[in-house]
Every structure is written in C-alpha cells, then in structure tokens.
Amino acid sequence: MTPVQPGILAPVPRLARYLSLELVPGGDAREALRRLAAGVEPASTVLGLGRSLALALGRAVPGLRDFPGRSGAGIEVPSTPGALWCWLRGADRGELVHRTRTIEAAAAPAFVTAAIVDAFQYEASRDLTGYEDGTENPQGDDAVAAAALDGAGPGLDGSSFVAVQQWLHDLERFARLPPAEQDATFGRRRLDNQEMDDAPPSAHVRRTAQESFDPEAFVLRRSMPWADGARAGLVFVAFGRSFDAFEAQMRRMAGEEDGITDALFRFTRPLTGAYFWCPPVAHDGRLDLRALGL
Ligand code: HEM
C-alpha cells in the first residue's frame, strides 16, 4: 500500500474547510509541525506545506516549487503562495469550526491563520453551475498512480503535490447564457453529463482532456463549491505526483498553446493559486515528516 494521506483518496466529503496558515517571523515551525503531526487525523484533515515553509525548515522537497502566475488574453491566473494548508473534511459545520480551533492552537504561536474558506458538496459533486465535477477522475490504482509519488524513497513515497485555486463565479452571467452555450462552455451536457461531440476547442473538457497531452496529464481532482455571503465559486484542488500535469492543463486553459482561452473564463476567475506538498503517512497512521528532518 502506498502511504498516501487517506483524505486525499477518499471521495469528496459533504462539507469542508480550507485553512491557510502563515509562518510568524522567527516562529518555531518544527515544534508546531510535531504537534500537528501528533494531533491531526490524516483521514479527516489533509495537510500540505508550501515551499517557503520547507525552506524555513532548511529542507528543499524535490519537486516542490512556487505556483506560476500567468496571464492570457483578458485573463489572469494569480500566484498567492502560502506556508501551510489544511483541508478539513467533515459533515458537521460546528465540528469543523472546533477542529479549526484545535489546529490553530497546535500551530500557534509559530503560525497564524491567513484565510478560511468554507466549502460544501452540491448535490452529487456538482459545480454551482450544475455541471457534474470529477467524472473523468482516475479511479483505484490509477488514482494513486496519478496522485502520489512512488519510487522516490522513504519519506517521499506516498506524498502528493497539490494545486489549489479559489475561483469566483459570476453565476448571473452564466445564467444569462443560452443553455446550448452553457453546455459548450464545459463541453458536456448538464442534463445527462454526456460529452458533446461538437464541443468547440474552447470547451473546458477539450482544453483539459487528460489523454490529449504528451505525456498524458492525469490528476486527481477534489474540488468543492464554496460560498460566503453573496460570493460563491469553486475551490479547485488537484493532487498529482508532480505539478507537471496541472501546469500543462493550466497553460492550455490560459491559451498559451494556441491562443484559445478556456471558455470557463467567461464567467469565473481564479482569486488565488498555490502549491503545497502533502507528506505521506507513517505505519502508525500519523503524518510522516522525515523528509523535513522531523
Ligand atoms: C471554476 C473552475 C473549474 C470548474 C467549474 C471546472 C469544472 C469541470 C467540469 C464540470 C468538468 C467535467 C467533468 C469531469 O470530468 O470532471 C471538468 C473536467 C476537468 N477539469 Fe475542470 N473545472 C475548473 C477548473 C479546472 C482547472 C483550473 C483545471 C486544471 C488546470 C481543471 C482540470 C480539469 C480536468 C483535467 C478535467 C477532466 C478532463 C478530461 O480528461 O476529460 N479544471 N472540470
């Protein structure tokens, strides 16, 4: 068995919280991480570290780099790096609030909370536009192969790289599009989730078709809708054995291959973009932080 954090491979939960923490200047990250590793349950809380944190610990995790910001015709893909990222998976919003407090207490005083985003599952894993999300995810062993390192050595095998972007939807703008154009935005039909034969090249699934890349670009997506007052969108989350597959997809979405930008940008845009390394789990089921010298 590859020692992947089980929360990565499990299906998307009903509710979740994304907690981003930043490192306080001079803070003792080592002690805080030891407390977190002892206290966090990897089945329900997925944890990832940014490059700045690995460097602060004096360790460069091979393959962990910064999220590349980019722009295309009329679109921007910002880079907003972070030190520590926690994906709290659950089914009870109150419990998530209290778990957040426990994590914040364990991480203090070295870390302080930078942002919290509350997320949820809409129907059976739909984006707020109503389109089913996650259909073409690899399953079983293929999911593990796409999402986790193998053959990289102890402390690295089973670890995963995650790309996280908070997207803000303009749902009014999307609702104003005729239904055929809505389907063409994704390249799938909302009613039955069937792929359209005549989808335009700007259609999201034509931009990102994982088998169409050379080498093939498979990722394990675990995105969830978010809402906060009147604002809403999708927290896009993709786990990979490296960042290469995500980056190939994002480049094509931004039009860097052929000048065609993804039709998604007509109604939604990324507010954030960050990369994290998710450590593997040890035999006792706790986070294995050997690669960081802990
Ligand atoms: C607001 C942002 C996004 C929304 C609403 C969205 C939604 C969707 C939907 C509805 C599908 C079709 C069903 C499925 O296979 O899951 C899909 C497919 C896919 N999306 Fe996204 N997506 C978003 C952003 C992204 C980003 C940023 C990437 C990567 C850079 C990405 C990568 C993919 C991939 C790889 C597929 C499967 C393509 C295939 O192999 O057929 N998506 N997405």
XYZ file of C-alpha atoms and ligand atoms in Angstrom:
337
model
C 0.000 0.000 0.000
C 1.278 3.464 -0.891
C 1.171 5.530 2.314
C -0.964 8.390 0.959
C -2.913 10.657 3.338
C -6.262 8.806 3.205
C -8.281 12.034 2.974
C -6.775 12.595 -0.490
C -8.048 9.335 -1.942
C -11.450 9.302 -0.201
C -14.457 10.715 -2.084
C -15.260 14.413 -1.636
C -16.972 14.938 1.763
C -20.311 16.705 2.350
C -18.628 19.705 3.996
C -15.118 21.046 4.253
C -12.980 23.920 5.366
C -9.756 25.156 3.818
C -7.464 26.696 6.380
C -4.359 28.585 5.248
C -1.754 29.484 7.834
C 1.244 31.730 7.564
C 4.527 31.457 9.394
C 5.183 34.130 12.006
C 8.669 35.631 11.551
C 11.060 33.735 13.797
C 8.356 31.206 14.758
C 9.417 27.659 15.728
C 7.795 25.749 12.890
C 9.401 22.467 13.968
C 7.625 22.234 17.291
C 4.330 23.307 15.749
C 4.600 20.698 12.996
C 5.428 17.986 15.540
C 2.286 18.915 17.494
C 0.213 18.927 14.312
C 1.597 15.559 13.173
C 0.720 14.069 16.572
C -2.743 15.599 16.702
C -4.080 15.686 13.169
C -6.002 12.671 11.864
C -4.982 12.270 8.167
C -8.275 10.581 7.249
C -10.210 13.734 8.038
C -7.620 16.506 7.722
C -5.280 16.703 4.741
C -2.197 18.809 5.341
C 0.199 20.416 2.868
C 3.319 22.566 3.181
C 4.385 25.368 0.890
C 7.895 25.873 -0.422
C 8.549 28.794 1.925
C 7.893 26.557 4.925
C 10.104 23.729 3.642
C 12.883 26.262 3.114
C 12.361 27.692 6.612
C 12.940 24.157 7.909
C 16.150 24.010 5.890
C 14.771 21.367 3.528
C 14.007 21.644 -0.160
C 11.442 18.973 -1.043
C 12.340 17.791 -4.576
C 9.590 18.900 -6.956
C 8.018 21.459 -4.597
C 8.032 24.772 -6.401
C 6.061 28.021 -6.474
C 2.749 28.337 -8.278
C 3.487 30.129 -11.563
C 1.265 33.138 -12.070
C 0.325 33.712 -15.702
C -1.873 35.826 -17.918
C -3.594 35.284 -21.242
C -5.836 37.337 -23.496
C -8.048 39.161 -20.980
C -7.408 36.693 -18.180
C -5.209 36.459 -15.134
C -4.087 33.458 -13.130
C -2.574 34.817 -9.921
C 0.011 33.189 -7.709
C -0.624 33.573 -3.962
C 1.793 31.231 -2.159
C 1.162 30.047 1.405
C 3.096 28.263 4.153
C 0.658 25.671 5.456
C -2.622 24.404 4.012
C -5.203 22.230 5.757
C -8.232 20.669 4.116
C -10.646 19.798 6.909
C -13.126 17.201 5.658
C -16.351 16.651 7.545
C -20.117 16.523 7.739
C -20.923 18.957 10.537
C -20.098 22.644 10.267
C -19.821 23.096 14.026
C -17.345 20.258 14.296
C -15.267 21.868 11.509
C -15.220 25.148 13.438
C -13.965 23.393 16.553
C -11.418 21.335 14.623
C -10.134 24.599 13.122
C -9.609 25.949 16.646
C -7.726 22.801 17.680
C -5.431 23.056 14.650
C -4.860 26.770 15.198
C -3.941 26.093 18.834
C -1.479 23.345 17.855
C 0.062 25.546 15.151
C 0.414 28.616 17.412
C 2.477 30.611 18.107
C 4.603 29.737 15.058
C 1.668 30.031 12.637
C -1.315 32.351 12.360
C -4.416 31.895 10.251
C -4.259 33.703 6.918
C -7.587 32.603 5.398
C -10.509 30.247 5.939
C -12.830 29.143 3.132
C -15.947 27.105 3.886
C -16.904 24.588 1.221
C -19.645 22.051 0.598
C -20.798 19.409 -1.807
C -23.629 20.475 -4.113
C -25.946 17.546 -4.969
C -23.723 14.640 -6.113
C -20.478 16.574 -6.694
C -21.720 19.324 -8.979
C -20.171 22.695 -9.566
C -22.575 25.548 -8.655
C -23.321 25.918 -12.387
C -24.992 22.495 -12.109
C -22.332 20.571 -14.038
C -21.040 17.343 -12.537
C -17.399 17.700 -11.495
C -14.903 14.855 -11.142
C -16.331 12.471 -13.763
C -13.024 11.839 -15.528
C -11.016 11.380 -12.355
C -8.755 8.314 -12.370
C -10.063 5.567 -10.062
C -8.487 2.964 -7.753
C -4.824 2.201 -8.509
C -4.862 4.782 -11.308
C -5.861 7.458 -8.783
C -2.951 6.505 -6.525
C -0.552 6.476 -9.502
C -1.753 9.937 -10.596
C -1.740 11.498 -7.140
C 1.214 10.045 -5.247
C 4.961 9.672 -5.563
C 6.352 6.176 -5.913
C 9.966 5.068 -6.115
C 11.276 8.338 -4.662
C 12.411 6.791 -1.365
C 11.197 6.657 2.233
C 9.617 9.865 3.495
C 8.696 10.860 -0.061
C 6.835 7.802 -1.389
C 3.115 8.304 -0.856
C 3.467 12.058 -0.730
C 1.491 14.209 -3.103
C 1.673 17.646 -4.685
C -1.497 19.722 -4.644
C -2.533 22.750 -6.682
C -5.220 24.888 -5.022
C -7.121 27.780 -6.578
C -10.157 29.615 -5.261
C -12.341 30.555 -8.235
C -15.012 33.253 -8.005
C -18.030 32.607 -10.237
C -20.307 35.195 -11.796
C -23.365 32.958 -11.666
C -25.643 35.699 -13.050
C -23.503 35.990 -16.142
C -23.512 32.225 -16.577
C -27.300 32.070 -16.117
C -27.734 34.612 -18.914
C -26.016 32.320 -21.453
C -28.383 30.222 -23.580
C -28.378 26.552 -22.418
C -26.506 25.397 -25.544
C -23.727 27.891 -24.810
C -23.615 26.806 -21.196
C -23.047 23.228 -22.343
C -20.465 24.403 -24.865
C -18.575 26.202 -22.077
C -17.873 22.861 -20.435
C -18.162 20.535 -23.444
C -20.602 18.343 -21.547
C -24.383 18.379 -21.341
C -25.704 19.431 -17.963
C -28.791 17.211 -18.245
C -27.039 13.860 -18.699
C -23.321 14.722 -18.261
C -22.576 13.311 -21.750
C -19.582 14.710 -23.581
C -20.565 16.783 -26.646
C -19.173 15.526 -29.975
C -19.251 19.028 -31.377
C -17.735 20.891 -28.419
C -15.722 23.952 -29.508
C -11.951 23.981 -28.871
C -12.501 26.494 -26.059
C -14.697 23.989 -24.156
C -13.230 23.220 -20.758
C -13.036 19.443 -21.251
C -11.363 19.891 -24.640
C -8.786 22.211 -23.049
C -8.049 19.792 -20.225
C -8.636 16.304 -21.753
C -6.013 14.413 -19.777
C -5.220 11.877 -22.513
C -4.642 14.596 -25.093
C -1.367 15.739 -23.533
C 2.049 14.304 -24.281
C 2.857 12.860 -21.812
C -0.698 12.224 -20.610
C -1.609 14.645 -17.816
C -3.661 12.842 -15.166
C -4.518 14.484 -11.850
C -6.860 13.594 -9.007
C -9.347 16.444 -8.648
C -11.086 17.007 -5.334
C -12.702 20.408 -5.940
C -15.636 21.702 -3.891
C -18.031 24.651 -4.196
C -17.645 27.495 -1.704
C -19.953 30.353 -0.724
C -19.541 33.335 1.557
C -22.420 35.791 1.663
C -23.200 36.765 -1.917
C -19.902 35.459 -3.293
C -19.559 31.877 -4.479
C -17.446 29.670 -6.696
C -15.244 26.600 -6.690
C -12.167 25.695 -4.709
C -10.250 23.817 -7.390
C -7.986 21.187 -5.863
C -5.827 18.815 -7.928
C -3.423 16.264 -6.453
C -0.553 14.958 -8.552
C 2.691 13.030 -8.321
C 4.201 16.295 -9.565
C 2.844 19.682 -10.642
C 3.558 18.958 -14.312
C 0.110 17.644 -15.307
C -1.718 20.544 -13.642
C 0.657 23.047 -15.217
C 0.189 21.568 -18.707
C -3.599 21.865 -18.297
C -3.423 25.389 -16.905
C -1.142 26.536 -19.723
C -3.631 25.321 -22.290
C -6.572 26.838 -20.398
C -4.733 30.194 -20.486
C -4.293 29.885 -24.248
C -0.511 29.520 -24.190
C -0.514 26.675 -26.738
C -2.836 28.027 -29.400
C -4.170 31.399 -28.229
C -7.555 29.923 -27.306
C -8.531 30.570 -23.701
C -10.802 28.228 -21.767
C -14.458 29.237 -22.064
C -14.728 28.948 -18.266
C -13.063 32.359 -18.009
C -16.224 33.891 -19.431
C -17.919 33.538 -16.061
C -15.279 32.669 -13.476
C -11.760 33.679 -12.474
C -9.147 32.443 -10.015
C -8.558 34.674 -6.973
C -5.727 32.573 -5.567
C -3.217 29.971 -6.702
C -0.812 27.993 -4.519
C 1.177 24.767 -4.488
C 1.716 22.525 -1.470
C 3.452 19.250 -0.709
C 1.341 16.748 1.243
C 3.580 14.427 3.285
C 2.903 10.678 3.358
C 1.631 8.799 6.419
C 3.776 6.530 8.578
C 2.907 2.983 9.771
C 1.131 4.388 12.817
C -1.194 6.362 10.530
C 0.314 9.723 11.527
C 1.979 12.190 9.162
C 5.484 11.155 8.174
C 7.640 14.295 8.267
C 11.008 12.566 7.772
C 11.636 14.415 4.516
C 11.597 17.644 6.538
C 14.072 16.307 9.072
C 11.348 15.872 11.728
C -14.003 27.186 -11.816
C -13.136 26.321 -12.247
C -13.492 24.969 -12.791
C -14.702 24.351 -12.950
C -16.078 24.886 -12.597
C -14.442 23.046 -13.526
C -15.414 22.123 -13.844
C -15.186 20.961 -14.551
C -16.211 20.074 -15.048
C -17.702 20.277 -14.844
C -15.603 19.042 -15.697
C -16.279 17.880 -16.459
C -16.479 16.634 -15.648
C -15.227 15.998 -15.136
O -14.571 15.220 -15.821
O -14.905 16.304 -14.006
C -14.183 19.280 -15.600
C -13.225 18.456 -16.114
C -11.876 18.646 -15.946
N -11.254 19.736 -15.391
Fe -12.166 21.349 -14.599
N -13.091 22.915 -13.705
C -12.479 24.054 -13.267
C -11.120 24.339 -13.286
C -10.150 23.469 -13.715
C -8.729 23.738 -13.689
C -8.084 25.029 -13.197
C -8.111 22.620 -14.170
C -6.640 22.347 -14.360
C -5.749 23.289 -14.615
C -9.147 21.663 -14.490
C -8.923 20.386 -14.946
C -9.902 19.512 -15.383
C -9.625 18.192 -15.918
C -8.276 17.537 -16.041
C -10.863 17.655 -16.297
C -11.111 16.295 -16.956
C -10.802 16.398 -18.419
C -10.859 15.037 -19.102
O -9.867 14.289 -19.011
O -11.905 14.754 -19.702
N -10.367 22.203 -14.207
N -13.954 20.440 -14.914
